[in-house]
């Protein structure tokens, strides 16, 4: 049966068959569902309990942009649940895309072979275009240019919830490339679903949110405080979310060099502004903006639970959209 393709739909408590393109589709109740299922998935993965939840299902992973964690964790998620994958990295070289095939045709082909398609693409809006092109199977946005990265936001929420046991009334710091960082764009949308949160946005002025995004997010009720200097950081925030300057989005290396690594997490910075319950997150890859000396600090989540939560959350999301839980 063709799926309902009347545009990107709200989840509204029902994930089955839905495309996952933007955090705008979610309510806080929908996120509760994801987090609840994520907990079950963690038990399956941690106990190496053979699961057949996705037995008989094939998921296509087609990544037009480089990826380590998102690609790897989606592949692992499918396999953890007994499903199988078609894995295409760099379709510009290794598929008919190199012969000029359109995105629309590529989606129509791979939906014939699989039950869901996970796509990453350098151009904002492509996940939505892919969702509109696929008649039968759900599309999951694994990052569309500077647009969004919804599954990353869900795993970031899982990480915050694990530590603080709540998603409202948080004080957070988001730092780095707020203009081009798609993980930032999804995570702010996610946090704006809850009351009482204040985010300090630390970036060079060239890398602030667009005014359109800033106004859009604040109109949802979340408090955003833009700062350009580390001395304006709040003390004892609940989390810090550091990001890399997105080199591939700059028109020249020179422009990138001007703004890269303005803000670096050092032991001194942590000592001055972080508290004992401040968790430090980063979607990775980091390219110098968190010093390796921090890695063994128990508050550093980026190479530990944040990475693992990525697999659990993606297991949950796939099981939900494929109607298996
Ligand atoms: C992020 C991305 O691809 O947007 N990586 C990831 O998926 N964890 C962040 C980044 O590349 O900076």
Short mmCIF file of C-alpha atoms and ligand atoms in Angstrom, two decimals:
data_model
loop_
_atom_site.label_atom_id
_atom_site.label_comp_id
_atom_site.label_asym_id
_atom_site.label_seq_id
_atom_site.Cartn_x
_atom_site.Cartn_y
_atom_site.Cartn_z
CA UNK A 1 0.00 0.00 0.00
CA UNK A 2 1.44 3.42 -0.86
CA UNK A 3 2.22 5.54 2.19
CA UNK A 4 0.35 8.77 2.91
CA UNK A 5 2.40 11.34 1.04
CA UNK A 6 0.52 14.50 1.88
CA UNK A 7 3.71 16.18 3.10
CA UNK A 8 5.83 15.53 6.16
CA UNK A 9 3.53 14.38 8.92
CA UNK A 10 3.38 14.86 12.67
CA UNK A 11 4.11 11.66 14.55
CA UNK A 12 1.14 12.06 16.87
CA UNK A 13 1.91 8.92 18.85
CA UNK A 14 2.05 6.74 15.75
CA UNK A 15 5.41 6.11 14.09
CA UNK A 16 4.44 3.29 11.76
CA UNK A 17 5.27 4.06 8.13
CA UNK A 18 6.19 7.68 8.85
CA UNK A 19 9.15 9.49 7.37
CA UNK A 20 11.49 11.00 9.98
CA UNK A 21 12.74 14.24 8.50
CA UNK A 22 12.57 16.94 11.19
CA UNK A 23 12.16 17.39 14.93
CA UNK A 24 9.19 19.56 14.01
CA UNK A 25 7.24 16.33 13.56
CA UNK A 26 7.62 15.43 17.24
CA UNK A 27 5.77 16.30 20.44
CA UNK A 28 7.25 15.66 23.86
CA UNK A 29 4.96 12.60 24.10
CA UNK A 30 6.49 11.20 20.90
CA UNK A 31 9.93 11.67 22.40
CA UNK A 32 8.80 9.85 25.56
CA UNK A 33 7.86 6.90 23.35
CA UNK A 34 11.28 6.88 21.65
CA UNK A 35 13.08 7.04 25.00
CA UNK A 36 10.97 4.24 26.46
CA UNK A 37 11.65 1.95 23.51
CA UNK A 38 15.32 3.00 23.57
CA UNK A 39 15.59 1.59 27.10
CA UNK A 40 14.33 -1.78 25.89
CA UNK A 41 16.75 -1.71 22.99
CA UNK A 42 19.62 -1.03 25.34
CA UNK A 43 18.78 -4.22 27.24
CA UNK A 44 18.82 -6.20 24.00
CA UNK A 45 22.17 -4.76 22.92
CA UNK A 46 23.93 -4.82 26.29
CA UNK A 47 22.95 -8.41 27.02
CA UNK A 48 23.74 -9.48 23.45
CA UNK A 49 20.26 -10.97 23.44
CA UNK A 50 19.58 -12.30 19.94
CA UNK A 51 16.64 -10.34 18.62
CA UNK A 52 14.41 -11.01 15.62
CA UNK A 53 12.48 -7.74 15.83
CA UNK A 54 13.61 -6.74 12.32
CA UNK A 55 14.02 -10.28 10.98
CA UNK A 56 13.00 -10.30 7.33
CA UNK A 57 13.51 -6.54 7.02
CA UNK A 58 16.08 -4.85 4.83
CA UNK A 59 17.10 -1.25 5.41
CA UNK A 60 18.98 0.78 2.78
CA UNK A 61 21.63 3.16 4.08
CA UNK A 62 22.55 5.61 1.34
CA UNK A 63 25.04 8.27 2.37
CA UNK A 64 25.99 11.01 -0.09
CA UNK A 65 28.24 12.56 2.59
CA UNK A 66 30.94 10.98 4.77
CA UNK A 67 29.86 9.44 8.05
CA UNK A 68 31.32 7.21 10.75
CA UNK A 69 28.93 7.13 13.69
CA UNK A 70 25.60 7.69 12.00
CA UNK A 71 26.32 5.13 9.28
CA UNK A 72 27.94 2.64 11.65
CA UNK A 73 25.27 2.90 14.31
CA UNK A 74 22.39 2.56 11.86
CA UNK A 75 24.08 -0.52 10.36
CA UNK A 76 24.67 -1.96 13.83
CA UNK A 77 21.11 -1.11 14.90
CA UNK A 78 19.57 -3.08 12.02
CA UNK A 79 21.88 -6.03 12.67
CA UNK A 80 21.26 -5.99 16.44
CA UNK A 81 17.60 -6.51 15.63
CA UNK A 82 18.16 -9.34 13.17
CA UNK A 83 17.56 -7.30 10.02
CA UNK A 84 19.80 -6.76 7.01
CA UNK A 85 21.21 -3.73 5.24
CA UNK A 86 22.03 -2.46 1.78
CA UNK A 87 24.94 -0.10 2.42
CA UNK A 88 25.91 2.55 -0.11
CA UNK A 89 28.48 5.09 0.88
CA UNK A 90 29.53 7.63 -1.68
CA UNK A 91 26.77 6.86 -4.22
CA UNK A 92 28.24 9.62 -6.41
CA UNK A 93 30.98 7.07 -7.23
CA UNK A 94 29.49 3.69 -6.48
CA UNK A 95 25.97 3.81 -7.87
CA UNK A 96 24.08 5.00 -10.92
CA UNK A 97 24.14 8.46 -9.38
CA UNK A 98 27.54 8.72 -11.10
CA UNK A 99 25.76 8.21 -14.43
CA UNK A 100 23.36 11.05 -13.67
CA UNK A 101 20.46 9.21 -12.06
CA UNK A 102 18.14 11.55 -10.15
CA UNK A 103 17.49 11.32 -6.42
CA UNK A 104 13.85 10.53 -7.17
CA UNK A 105 14.69 7.55 -9.34
CA UNK A 106 17.27 6.32 -6.85
CA UNK A 107 14.65 6.37 -4.08
CA UNK A 108 12.10 4.52 -6.24
CA UNK A 109 14.66 1.82 -6.93
CA UNK A 110 15.82 1.25 -3.37
CA UNK A 111 12.33 1.26 -1.95
CA UNK A 112 11.70 -1.74 -4.16
CA UNK A 113 14.54 -3.57 -2.43
CA UNK A 114 14.05 -2.51 1.17
CA UNK A 115 11.60 -1.59 3.93
CA UNK A 116 13.12 1.77 4.90
CA UNK A 117 15.75 4.13 3.51
CA UNK A 118 18.17 6.11 5.66
CA UNK A 119 19.67 8.99 3.71
CA UNK A 120 22.38 11.56 4.31
CA UNK A 121 22.90 14.31 1.75
CA UNK A 122 24.87 17.57 1.53
CA UNK A 123 21.88 19.64 0.44
CA UNK A 124 19.33 20.94 2.94
CA UNK A 125 15.83 19.73 2.13
CA UNK A 126 16.95 16.55 0.36
CA UNK A 127 15.56 14.21 3.02
CA UNK A 128 12.15 15.77 2.50
CA UNK A 129 12.51 15.47 -1.27
CA UNK A 130 13.48 11.81 -0.82
CA UNK A 131 10.46 11.25 1.44
CA UNK A 132 8.20 12.71 -1.23
CA UNK A 133 9.84 10.59 -3.91
CA UNK A 134 9.45 7.26 -2.08
CA UNK A 135 5.89 5.97 -2.48
CA UNK A 136 6.02 2.99 -0.19
CA UNK A 137 8.72 3.04 2.47
CA UNK A 138 9.68 5.49 5.21
CA UNK A 139 12.71 7.72 4.78
CA UNK A 140 14.93 8.66 7.70
CA UNK A 141 16.97 11.86 7.57
CA UNK A 142 20.54 11.08 8.65
CA UNK A 143 21.59 14.70 8.04
CA UNK A 144 20.57 17.02 5.20
CA UNK A 145 23.29 19.61 4.66
CA UNK A 146 22.96 22.43 7.16
CA UNK A 147 19.33 21.48 7.77
CA UNK A 148 18.65 18.92 10.47
CA UNK A 149 19.90 15.69 12.00
CA UNK A 150 16.91 14.37 13.92
CA UNK A 151 18.31 11.02 15.08
CA UNK A 152 21.32 12.81 16.58
CA UNK A 153 18.98 15.06 18.57
CA UNK A 154 17.11 12.02 19.88
CA UNK A 155 20.31 10.38 21.07
CA UNK A 156 21.43 13.65 22.64
CA UNK A 157 18.12 13.85 24.52
CA UNK A 158 18.55 10.24 25.65
CA UNK A 159 21.99 11.17 27.00
CA UNK A 160 20.70 14.25 28.85
CA UNK A 161 17.75 12.30 30.24
CA UNK A 162 19.97 9.45 31.41
CA UNK A 163 21.99 11.87 33.50
CA UNK A 164 19.45 14.44 34.70
CA UNK A 165 16.21 12.37 34.66
CA UNK A 166 14.35 15.27 33.10
CA UNK A 167 14.19 17.24 29.87
CA UNK A 168 12.57 20.42 31.22
CA UNK A 169 14.02 23.26 33.28
CA UNK A 170 17.51 22.73 31.93
CA UNK A 171 20.34 25.19 31.57
CA UNK A 172 22.51 24.29 28.62
CA UNK A 173 25.44 25.65 26.65
CA UNK A 174 25.70 25.11 22.90
CA UNK A 175 28.96 26.15 21.32
CA UNK A 176 30.67 26.20 17.95
CA UNK A 177 29.05 26.42 14.53
CA UNK A 178 25.43 27.27 15.29
CA UNK A 179 24.88 28.58 11.78
CA UNK A 180 25.80 25.42 9.89
CA UNK A 181 25.49 22.73 12.55
CA UNK A 182 22.50 20.53 11.74
CA UNK A 183 22.77 18.70 15.06
CA UNK A 184 22.28 22.07 16.76
CA UNK A 185 19.23 22.85 14.63
CA UNK A 186 17.53 19.61 15.59
CA UNK A 187 18.54 19.67 19.25
CA UNK A 188 17.19 23.19 19.85
CA UNK A 189 13.88 22.15 18.25
CA UNK A 190 13.82 19.12 20.55
CA UNK A 191 14.59 21.06 23.73
CA UNK A 192 12.01 23.70 22.80
CA UNK A 193 9.32 21.04 23.31
CA UNK A 194 9.91 21.28 27.07
CA UNK A 195 9.29 24.14 29.46
CA UNK A 196 11.73 26.20 31.45
CA UNK A 197 14.94 25.67 29.47
CA UNK A 198 17.58 28.32 28.84
CA UNK A 199 20.34 27.82 26.30
CA UNK A 200 23.51 29.89 26.16
CA UNK A 201 24.67 29.97 22.54
CA UNK A 202 28.41 30.55 22.33
CA UNK A 203 29.83 31.23 18.89
CA UNK A 204 31.84 33.72 16.87
CA UNK A 205 29.38 36.27 15.50
CA UNK A 206 29.79 34.89 11.97
CA UNK A 207 28.47 31.52 13.16
CA UNK A 208 25.37 32.58 15.06
CA UNK A 209 21.97 31.11 14.20
CA UNK A 210 20.27 32.87 11.29
CA UNK A 211 17.82 35.50 12.55
CA UNK A 212 15.06 33.43 11.00
CA UNK A 213 16.03 30.35 13.06
CA UNK A 214 16.58 32.44 16.19
CA UNK A 215 13.11 34.01 15.93
CA UNK A 216 11.49 30.73 15.01
CA UNK A 217 12.99 28.93 18.04
CA UNK A 218 12.36 31.67 20.60
CA UNK A 219 8.74 31.94 19.43
CA UNK A 220 8.36 28.38 20.74
CA UNK A 221 9.13 29.59 24.26
CA UNK A 222 12.72 28.47 24.71
CA UNK A 223 15.08 31.09 26.10
CA UNK A 224 18.19 31.63 23.95
CA UNK A 225 21.04 33.82 25.17
CA UNK A 226 23.67 34.51 22.53
CA UNK A 227 27.19 35.06 23.85
CA UNK A 228 30.50 35.64 22.10
CA UNK A 229 32.87 35.21 24.99
CA UNK A 230 33.62 32.34 27.35
CA UNK A 231 33.51 34.70 30.33
CA UNK A 232 29.75 34.93 29.75
CA UNK A 233 29.25 31.20 30.34
CA UNK A 234 26.85 30.29 33.12
CA UNK A 235 28.24 28.32 36.06
CA UNK A 236 27.06 24.75 36.69
CA UNK A 237 24.97 24.30 33.55
CA UNK A 238 23.27 20.92 33.16
CA UNK A 239 25.05 20.24 29.90
CA UNK A 240 27.56 21.64 27.45
CA UNK A 241 27.10 20.72 23.81
CA UNK A 242 30.22 21.53 21.85
CA UNK A 243 30.41 21.27 18.04
CA UNK A 244 32.99 21.56 15.32
CA UNK A 245 33.09 24.39 12.81
CA UNK A 246 31.64 22.78 9.66
CA UNK A 247 34.56 23.25 7.30
CA UNK A 248 32.75 21.70 4.32
CA UNK A 249 30.11 24.45 4.39
CA UNK A 250 32.59 27.30 3.82
CA UNK A 251 33.24 28.79 0.42
CA UNK A 252 36.96 29.10 1.10
CA UNK A 253 39.53 27.63 3.44
CA UNK A 254 40.46 31.16 4.42
CA UNK A 255 36.96 31.94 5.69
CA UNK A 256 37.04 28.71 7.69
CA UNK A 257 40.46 29.40 9.20
CA UNK A 258 39.20 32.77 10.46
CA UNK A 259 36.57 31.23 12.72
CA UNK A 260 37.75 27.70 13.53
CA UNK A 261 38.53 26.67 17.08
CA UNK A 262 37.69 29.99 18.71
CA UNK A 263 36.31 28.11 21.70
CA UNK A 264 38.14 25.13 23.09
CA UNK A 265 37.16 23.04 26.09
CA UNK A 266 40.20 22.86 28.37
CA UNK A 267 40.48 21.52 31.93
CA UNK A 268 40.67 25.17 33.09
CA UNK A 269 37.45 26.11 31.33
CA UNK A 270 35.71 23.11 32.89
CA UNK A 271 37.10 23.98 36.29
CA UNK A 272 35.91 27.56 36.10
CA UNK A 273 32.43 27.15 34.64
CA UNK A 274 31.28 23.52 34.73
CA UNK A 275 29.83 21.94 37.84
CA UNK A 276 30.03 18.38 39.10
CA UNK A 277 26.77 17.54 37.32
CA UNK A 278 27.54 19.34 34.06
CA UNK A 279 27.79 16.77 31.29
CA UNK A 280 29.95 17.49 28.27
CA UNK A 281 28.56 16.34 24.94
CA UNK A 282 29.73 16.57 21.32
CA UNK A 283 28.18 14.90 18.26
CA UNK A 284 31.71 14.17 16.96
CA UNK A 285 33.93 14.30 15.02
CA UNK A 286 35.91 16.78 17.10
CA UNK A 287 38.77 18.54 15.41
CA UNK A 288 40.53 20.15 18.32
CA UNK A 289 37.65 21.83 20.15
CA UNK A 290 37.77 19.46 23.13
CA UNK A 291 41.25 18.67 24.42
CA UNK A 292 41.97 14.94 24.83
CA UNK A 293 42.88 15.57 28.49
CA UNK A 294 39.16 15.88 29.15
CA UNK A 295 38.29 12.41 27.81
CA UNK A 296 38.72 10.61 31.12
CA UNK A 297 36.66 13.15 33.04
CA UNK A 298 33.52 11.27 34.16
CA UNK A 299 31.41 14.18 32.89
CA UNK A 300 32.62 13.64 29.29
CA UNK A 301 29.85 11.75 27.46
CA UNK A 302 31.01 12.05 23.83
CA UNK A 303 33.08 8.90 23.51
CA UNK A 304 30.95 6.94 25.94
CA UNK A 305 27.19 6.99 26.43
CA UNK A 306 26.49 9.49 23.66
CA UNK A 307 27.98 7.12 21.08
CA UNK A 308 26.27 4.04 22.50
CA UNK A 309 22.93 5.82 22.81
CA UNK A 310 23.17 6.48 19.08
CA UNK A 311 22.79 2.79 18.35
CA UNK A 312 20.02 2.22 20.91
CA UNK A 313 17.97 5.20 19.72
CA UNK A 314 18.30 4.13 16.08
CA UNK A 315 17.23 0.58 16.98
CA UNK A 316 14.16 2.09 18.66
CA UNK A 317 13.31 4.42 15.81
CA UNK A 318 13.61 1.74 13.13
CA UNK A 319 11.50 -0.71 15.14
CA UNK A 320 8.88 2.03 15.60
CA UNK A 321 8.64 3.17 11.98
CA UNK A 322 8.60 -0.42 10.77
CA UNK A 323 5.70 -1.11 13.14
CA UNK A 324 7.55 -3.75 15.15
CA UNK A 325 6.99 -2.34 18.65
C1 LIG B 1 27.54 15.37 12.85
C2 LIG B 1 26.97 15.58 11.48
O1 LIG B 1 27.22 14.79 10.56
O2 LIG B 1 26.20 16.51 11.37
N1 LIG B 1 28.15 14.13 13.00
C3 LIG B 1 27.36 13.10 13.43
O3 LIG B 1 26.48 12.66 12.75
N2 LIG B 1 27.58 12.65 14.67
C4 LIG B 1 28.38 16.47 13.34
C5 LIG B 1 29.50 16.96 12.51
O4 LIG B 1 29.82 16.42 11.44
O5 LIG B 1 30.13 17.93 12.94
#
